[in-house]
CSV table of C-alpha atoms in Angstrom, one decimal:
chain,number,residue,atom,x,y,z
A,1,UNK,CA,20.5,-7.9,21.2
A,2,UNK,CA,18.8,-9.2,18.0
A,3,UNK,CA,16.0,-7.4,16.4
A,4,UNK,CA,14.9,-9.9,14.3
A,5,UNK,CA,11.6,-10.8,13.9
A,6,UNK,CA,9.2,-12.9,11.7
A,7,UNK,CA,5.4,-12.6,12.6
A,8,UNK,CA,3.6,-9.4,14.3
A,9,UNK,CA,3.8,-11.1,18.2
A,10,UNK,CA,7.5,-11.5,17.5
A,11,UNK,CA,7.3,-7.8,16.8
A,12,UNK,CA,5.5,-6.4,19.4
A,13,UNK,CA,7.9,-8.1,22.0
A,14,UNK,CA,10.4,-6.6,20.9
A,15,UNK,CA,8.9,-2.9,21.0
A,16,UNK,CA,7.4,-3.9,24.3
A,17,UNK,CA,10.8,-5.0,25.8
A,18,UNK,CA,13.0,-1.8,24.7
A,19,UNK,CA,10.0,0.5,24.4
A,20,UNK,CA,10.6,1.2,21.1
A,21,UNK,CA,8.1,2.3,18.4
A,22,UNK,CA,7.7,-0.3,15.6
A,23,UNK,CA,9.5,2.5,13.0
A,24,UNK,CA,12.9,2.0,15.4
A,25,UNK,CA,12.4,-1.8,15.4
A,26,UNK,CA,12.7,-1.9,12.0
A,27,UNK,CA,15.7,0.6,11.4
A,28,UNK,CA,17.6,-1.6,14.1
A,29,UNK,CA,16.3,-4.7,12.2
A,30,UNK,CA,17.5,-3.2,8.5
A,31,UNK,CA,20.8,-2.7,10.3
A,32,UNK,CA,21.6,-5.4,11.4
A,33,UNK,CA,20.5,-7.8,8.5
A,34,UNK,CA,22.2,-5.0,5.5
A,35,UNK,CA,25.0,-4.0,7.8
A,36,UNK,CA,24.1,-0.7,6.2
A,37,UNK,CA,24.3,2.2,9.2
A,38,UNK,CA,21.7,4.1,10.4
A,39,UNK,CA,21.8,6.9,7.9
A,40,UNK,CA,22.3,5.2,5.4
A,41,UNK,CA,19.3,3.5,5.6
A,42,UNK,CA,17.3,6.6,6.6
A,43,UNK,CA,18.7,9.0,4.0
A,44,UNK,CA,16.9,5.7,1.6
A,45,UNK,CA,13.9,5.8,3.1
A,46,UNK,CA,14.1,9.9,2.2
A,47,UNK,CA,15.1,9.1,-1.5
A,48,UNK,CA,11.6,6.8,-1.9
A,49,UNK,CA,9.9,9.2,0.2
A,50,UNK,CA,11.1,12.1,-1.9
A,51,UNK,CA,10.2,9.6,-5.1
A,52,UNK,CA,6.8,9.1,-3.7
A,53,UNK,CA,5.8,13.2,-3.4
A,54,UNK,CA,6.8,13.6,-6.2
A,55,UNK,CA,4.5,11.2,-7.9
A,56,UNK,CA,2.2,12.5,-6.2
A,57,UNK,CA,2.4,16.0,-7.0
A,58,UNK,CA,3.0,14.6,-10.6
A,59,UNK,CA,0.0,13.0,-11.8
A,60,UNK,CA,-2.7,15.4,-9.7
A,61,UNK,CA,-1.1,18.1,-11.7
A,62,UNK,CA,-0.5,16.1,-14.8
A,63,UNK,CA,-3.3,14.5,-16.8
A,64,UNK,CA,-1.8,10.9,-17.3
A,65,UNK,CA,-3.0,9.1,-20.2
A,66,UNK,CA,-1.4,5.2,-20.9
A,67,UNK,CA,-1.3,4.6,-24.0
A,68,UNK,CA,-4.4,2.1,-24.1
A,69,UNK,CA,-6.6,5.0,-23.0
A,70,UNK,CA,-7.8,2.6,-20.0
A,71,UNK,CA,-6.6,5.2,-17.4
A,72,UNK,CA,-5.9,8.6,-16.9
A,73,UNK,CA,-7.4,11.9,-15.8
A,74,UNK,CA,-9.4,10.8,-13.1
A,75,UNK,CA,-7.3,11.5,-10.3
A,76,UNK,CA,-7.5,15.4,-11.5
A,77,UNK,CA,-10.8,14.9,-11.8
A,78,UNK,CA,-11.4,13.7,-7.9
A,79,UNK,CA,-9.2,15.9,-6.7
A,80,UNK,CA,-11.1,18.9,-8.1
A,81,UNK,CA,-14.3,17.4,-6.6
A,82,UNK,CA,-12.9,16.9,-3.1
A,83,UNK,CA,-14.9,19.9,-1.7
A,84,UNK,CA,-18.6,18.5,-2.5
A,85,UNK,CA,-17.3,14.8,-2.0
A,86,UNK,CA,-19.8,12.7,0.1
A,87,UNK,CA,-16.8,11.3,1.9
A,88,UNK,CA,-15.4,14.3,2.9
A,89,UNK,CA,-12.4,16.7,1.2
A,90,UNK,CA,-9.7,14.8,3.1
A,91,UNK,CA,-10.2,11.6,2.5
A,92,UNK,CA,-11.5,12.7,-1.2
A,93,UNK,CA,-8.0,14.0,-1.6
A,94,UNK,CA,-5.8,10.9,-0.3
A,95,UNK,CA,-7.9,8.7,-2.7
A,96,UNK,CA,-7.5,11.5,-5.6
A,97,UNK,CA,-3.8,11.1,-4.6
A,98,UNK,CA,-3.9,7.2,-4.8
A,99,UNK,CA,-4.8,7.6,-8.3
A,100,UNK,CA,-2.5,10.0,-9.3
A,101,UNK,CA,0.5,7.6,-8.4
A,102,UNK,CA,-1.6,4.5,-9.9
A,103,UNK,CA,-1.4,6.6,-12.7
A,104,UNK,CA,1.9,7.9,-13.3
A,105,UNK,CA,2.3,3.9,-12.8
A,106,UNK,CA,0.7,3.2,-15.9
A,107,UNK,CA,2.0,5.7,-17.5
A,108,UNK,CA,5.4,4.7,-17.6
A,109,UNK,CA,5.9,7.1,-14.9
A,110,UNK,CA,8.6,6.8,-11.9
A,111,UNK,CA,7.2,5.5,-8.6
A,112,UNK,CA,7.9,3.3,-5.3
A,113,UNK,CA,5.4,0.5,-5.0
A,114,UNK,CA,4.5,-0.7,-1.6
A,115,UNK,CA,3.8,-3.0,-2.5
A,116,UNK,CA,0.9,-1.2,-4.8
A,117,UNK,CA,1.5,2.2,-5.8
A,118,UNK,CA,-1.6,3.9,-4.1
A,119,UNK,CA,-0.4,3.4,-0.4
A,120,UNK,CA,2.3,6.1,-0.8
A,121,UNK,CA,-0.6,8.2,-0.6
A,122,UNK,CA,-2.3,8.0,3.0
A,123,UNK,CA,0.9,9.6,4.7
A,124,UNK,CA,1.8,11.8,2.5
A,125,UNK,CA,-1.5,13.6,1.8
A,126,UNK,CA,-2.3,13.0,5.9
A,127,UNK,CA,1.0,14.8,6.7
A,128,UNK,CA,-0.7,18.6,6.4
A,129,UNK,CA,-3.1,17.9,8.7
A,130,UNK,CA,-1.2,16.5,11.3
A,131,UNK,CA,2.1,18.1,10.7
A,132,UNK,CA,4.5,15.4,9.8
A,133,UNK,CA,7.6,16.4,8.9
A,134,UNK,CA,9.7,14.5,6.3
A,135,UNK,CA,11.4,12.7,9.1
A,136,UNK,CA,8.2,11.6,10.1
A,137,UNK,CA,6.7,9.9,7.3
A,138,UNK,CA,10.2,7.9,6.9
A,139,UNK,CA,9.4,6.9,9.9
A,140,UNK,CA,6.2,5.6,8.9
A,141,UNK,CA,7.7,4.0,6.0
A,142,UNK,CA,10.1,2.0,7.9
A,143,UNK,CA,7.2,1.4,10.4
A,144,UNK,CA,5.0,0.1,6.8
A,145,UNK,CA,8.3,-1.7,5.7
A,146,UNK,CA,8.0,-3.9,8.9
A,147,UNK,CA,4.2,-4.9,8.5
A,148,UNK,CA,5.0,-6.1,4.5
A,149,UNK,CA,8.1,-7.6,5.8
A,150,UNK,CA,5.7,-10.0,8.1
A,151,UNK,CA,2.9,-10.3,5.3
A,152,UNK,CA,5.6,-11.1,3.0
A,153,UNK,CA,7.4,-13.7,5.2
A,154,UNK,CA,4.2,-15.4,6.1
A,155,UNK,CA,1.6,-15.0,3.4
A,156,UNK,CA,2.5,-13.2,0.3
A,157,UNK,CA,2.4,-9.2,-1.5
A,158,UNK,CA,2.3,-10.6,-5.3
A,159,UNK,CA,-1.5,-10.8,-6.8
A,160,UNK,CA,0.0,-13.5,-8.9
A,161,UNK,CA,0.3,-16.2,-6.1
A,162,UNK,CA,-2.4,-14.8,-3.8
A,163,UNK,CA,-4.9,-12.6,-5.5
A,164,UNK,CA,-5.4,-8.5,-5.2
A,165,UNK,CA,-6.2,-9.5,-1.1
A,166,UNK,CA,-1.9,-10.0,-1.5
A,167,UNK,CA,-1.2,-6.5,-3.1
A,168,UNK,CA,-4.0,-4.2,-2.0
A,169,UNK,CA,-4.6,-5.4,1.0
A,170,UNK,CA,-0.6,-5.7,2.0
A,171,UNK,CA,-0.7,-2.1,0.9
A,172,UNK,CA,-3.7,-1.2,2.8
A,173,UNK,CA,-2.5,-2.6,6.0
A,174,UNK,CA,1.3,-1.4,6.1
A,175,UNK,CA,-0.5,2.4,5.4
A,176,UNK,CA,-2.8,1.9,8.3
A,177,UNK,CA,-0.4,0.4,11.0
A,178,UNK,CA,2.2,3.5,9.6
A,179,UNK,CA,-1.2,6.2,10.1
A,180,UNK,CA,-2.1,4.9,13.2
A,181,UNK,CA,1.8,4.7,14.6
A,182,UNK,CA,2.4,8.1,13.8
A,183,UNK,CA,-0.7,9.6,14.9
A,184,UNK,CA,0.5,7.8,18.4
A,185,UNK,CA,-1.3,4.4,18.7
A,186,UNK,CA,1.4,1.7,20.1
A,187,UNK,CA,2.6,-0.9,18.5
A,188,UNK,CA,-0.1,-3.3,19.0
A,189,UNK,CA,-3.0,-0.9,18.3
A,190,UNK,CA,-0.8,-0.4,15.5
A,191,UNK,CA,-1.0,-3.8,14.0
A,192,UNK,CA,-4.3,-4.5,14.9
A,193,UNK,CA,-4.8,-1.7,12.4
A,194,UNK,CA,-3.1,-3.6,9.9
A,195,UNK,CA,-5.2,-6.6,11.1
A,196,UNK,CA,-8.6,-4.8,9.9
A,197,UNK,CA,-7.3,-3.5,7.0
A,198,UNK,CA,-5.9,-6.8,5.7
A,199,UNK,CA,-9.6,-8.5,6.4
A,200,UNK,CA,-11.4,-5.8,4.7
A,201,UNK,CA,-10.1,-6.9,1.8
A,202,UNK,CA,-9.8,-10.6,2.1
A,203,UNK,CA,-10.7,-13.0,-0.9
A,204,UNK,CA,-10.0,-9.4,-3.3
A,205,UNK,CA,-9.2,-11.4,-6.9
A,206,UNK,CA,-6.5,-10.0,-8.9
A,207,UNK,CA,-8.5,-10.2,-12.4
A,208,UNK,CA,-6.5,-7.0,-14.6
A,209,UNK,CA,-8.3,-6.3,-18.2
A,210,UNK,CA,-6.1,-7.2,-20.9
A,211,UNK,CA,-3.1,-8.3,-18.6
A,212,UNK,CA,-2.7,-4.8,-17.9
A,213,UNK,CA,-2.2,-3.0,-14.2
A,214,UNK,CA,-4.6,-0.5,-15.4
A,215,UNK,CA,-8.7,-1.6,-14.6
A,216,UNK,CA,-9.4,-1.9,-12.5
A,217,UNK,CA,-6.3,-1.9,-10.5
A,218,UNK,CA,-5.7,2.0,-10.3
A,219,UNK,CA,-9.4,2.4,-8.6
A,220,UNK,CA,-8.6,-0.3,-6.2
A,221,UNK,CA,-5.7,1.8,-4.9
A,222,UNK,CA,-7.8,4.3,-4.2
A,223,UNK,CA,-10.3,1.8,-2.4
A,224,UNK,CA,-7.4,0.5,-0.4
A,225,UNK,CA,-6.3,3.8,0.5
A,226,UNK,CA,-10.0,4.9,2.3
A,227,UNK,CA,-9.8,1.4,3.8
A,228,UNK,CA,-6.0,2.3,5.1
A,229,UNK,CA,-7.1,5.5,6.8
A,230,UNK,CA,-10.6,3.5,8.0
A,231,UNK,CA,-8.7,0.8,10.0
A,232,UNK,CA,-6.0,3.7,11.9
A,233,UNK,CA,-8.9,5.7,12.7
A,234,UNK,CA,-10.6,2.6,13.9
A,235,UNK,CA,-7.5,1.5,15.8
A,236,UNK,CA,-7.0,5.0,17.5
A,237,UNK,CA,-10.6,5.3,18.6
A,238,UNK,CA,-9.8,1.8,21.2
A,239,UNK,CA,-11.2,-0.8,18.5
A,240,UNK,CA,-9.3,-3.8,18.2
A,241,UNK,CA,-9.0,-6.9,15.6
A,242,UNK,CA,-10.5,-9.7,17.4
A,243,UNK,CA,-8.5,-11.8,14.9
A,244,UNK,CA,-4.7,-11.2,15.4
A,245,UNK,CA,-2.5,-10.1,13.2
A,246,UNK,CA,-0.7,-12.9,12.5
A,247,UNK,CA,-3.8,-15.5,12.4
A,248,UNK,CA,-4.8,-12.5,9.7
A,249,UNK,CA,-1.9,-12.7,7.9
A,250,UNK,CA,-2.2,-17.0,8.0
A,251,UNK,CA,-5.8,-16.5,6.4
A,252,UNK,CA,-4.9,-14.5,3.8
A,253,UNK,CA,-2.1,-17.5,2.9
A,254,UNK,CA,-5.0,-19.7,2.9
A,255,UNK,CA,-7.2,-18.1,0.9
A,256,UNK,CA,-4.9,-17.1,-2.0
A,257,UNK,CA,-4.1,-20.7,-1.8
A,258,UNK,CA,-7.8,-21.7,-2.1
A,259,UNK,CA,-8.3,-18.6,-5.0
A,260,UNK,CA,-8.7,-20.6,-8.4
A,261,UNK,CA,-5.5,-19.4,-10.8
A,262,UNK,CA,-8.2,-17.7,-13.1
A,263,UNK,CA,-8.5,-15.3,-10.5
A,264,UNK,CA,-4.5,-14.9,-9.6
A,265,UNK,CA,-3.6,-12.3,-12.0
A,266,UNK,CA,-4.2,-14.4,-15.0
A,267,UNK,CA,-6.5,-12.5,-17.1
A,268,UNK,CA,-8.6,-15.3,-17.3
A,269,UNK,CA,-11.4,-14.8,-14.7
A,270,UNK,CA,-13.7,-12.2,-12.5
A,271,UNK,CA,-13.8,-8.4,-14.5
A,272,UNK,CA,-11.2,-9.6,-16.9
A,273,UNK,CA,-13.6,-12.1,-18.6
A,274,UNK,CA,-16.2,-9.8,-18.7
A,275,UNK,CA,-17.7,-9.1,-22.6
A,276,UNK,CA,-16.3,-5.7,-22.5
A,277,UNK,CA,-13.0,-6.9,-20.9
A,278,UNK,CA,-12.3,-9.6,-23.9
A,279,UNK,CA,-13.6,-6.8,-26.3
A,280,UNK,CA,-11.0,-4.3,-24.7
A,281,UNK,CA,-8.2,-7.8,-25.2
A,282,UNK,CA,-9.0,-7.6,-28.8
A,283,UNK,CA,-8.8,-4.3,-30.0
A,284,UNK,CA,-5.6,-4.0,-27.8
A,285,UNK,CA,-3.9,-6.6,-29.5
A,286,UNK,CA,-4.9,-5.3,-33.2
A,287,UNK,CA,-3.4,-2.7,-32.1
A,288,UNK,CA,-0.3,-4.4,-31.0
A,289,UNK,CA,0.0,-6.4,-34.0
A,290,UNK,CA,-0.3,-3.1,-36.6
């Protein structure tokens, strides 16, 4: 039997005909396309899962600073105000954690982007509370690897061809339907997680100061990480996406098509022509050019 899918209905099919989570779908998939064997995929998924921690744990504990000055230090800074946070400590602490990585990102720092490097965050700081072990978040990260497989396929994950909605909010929805899978939803519950997540952020512009994945890209991982753990927790209380998943995925195609280039990860348009935004431009490239 093939396991090969291309769109979320495709997907769900196939879980529904083998009863298989959407995680095991997507090892069997992997397999059979990389003609890699099981554990060799798997003991991958550990090495970015290991990767990701680490990142993790690496820029809550060390103040980052790029070499702009644009970023660095906040995630410490959130993280330390996690117990008075209006939102509550826990999600406090998984956006605190969204920056960190975001961070170390900018920072030259070693990380796995998927496709942005806050969603890394949501399972791993949700793992304490619910008890995932290590093979459980790879689990979720073959179950994320499916959703960006379809968004990929069928819309796109790059902010250059379809604006931030591409990377955030491909981010945001492979950490919700990966949440909401391991926390027991089924596989279409799961993707209608990913469905809510991806509109929350529809139309997002990709506009970074200066060129740079630094502003206000780092604080819209940590946006997209609340809205990650927002859509599960919407999915597992019974709520569904009247929209489908795939007709989701379709509307963000046509709306990064409709986005005008200056807001495509140009520079050129939204925060990045901002006065203080072409001020920051200059004084960066004086610098540059001494």
């Amino acid at each position: 039997m093939s396991y090969a899918f291309s769109t979320g209905r495709e997907l769900i099919a196939l879980c529904e005909k083998e009863n298989l989570t959407i995680a095991e779908v997507m090892i069997r998939r992997e397999a059979e396309t990389s003609e890699k064997t099981r554990d060799e995929l798997v003991n991958e998924m550990f090495e970015n899962l290991l990767t990701m921690q680490k990142s993790i744990r690496f820029g809550l504990e060390e103040n980052q600073q790029t070499v702009t000055g644009l970023a660095g230090g906040n995630a410490e800074k959130l993280m330390a105000y996690a117990e008075k946070a209006n939102m509550g400590r826990d999600m406090a602490q998984i956006c605190a954690a969204a920056l960190a990585v975001a961070e170390v990102n900018a920072s030259m720092g070693r990380i796995v982007a998927a496709p942005t490097a806050g969603a890394s965050a949501v399972l791993v700081m949700c793992s304490e509370k619910h008890g995932f072990t290590d093979r459980d978040l790879v689990n979720g990260l073959f179950t994320a690897g499916a959703v960006g497989v379809i968004i990929a396929r069928n819309a796109s994950i790059s902010g250059a061809e379809g604006g931030c909605q591409a990377e955030i909010g491909s981010a945001s929805a492979m950490a919700a339907a990966a949440l909401a899978e391991l926390c027991g939803a089924s596989p279409a519950a799961s993707l209608s997680a990913a469905a809510m997540a991806v509109k929350n952020i529809l139309g997002l512009v990709c506009d970074p100061v200066a060129g740079l994945v630094e502003c206000p890209c780092i604080k819209r991982n940590a946006m997209g990480a609340a809205n990650a753990v927002l859509a599960a927790d919407m999915a597992l209380a019974g709520i569904s996406s009247i929209i489908p998943f795939d007709e989701v995925v379709g509307a963000m195609r046509s709306v990064g098509r409709l986005m005008n280039v200056d807001l495509r990860e140009t520079a050129r348009g939204g925060l990045a022509a901002t006065a203080t935004a072409l001020e920051i431009t200059k004084n960066i490239s004086m610098e540059n050019e001494d």
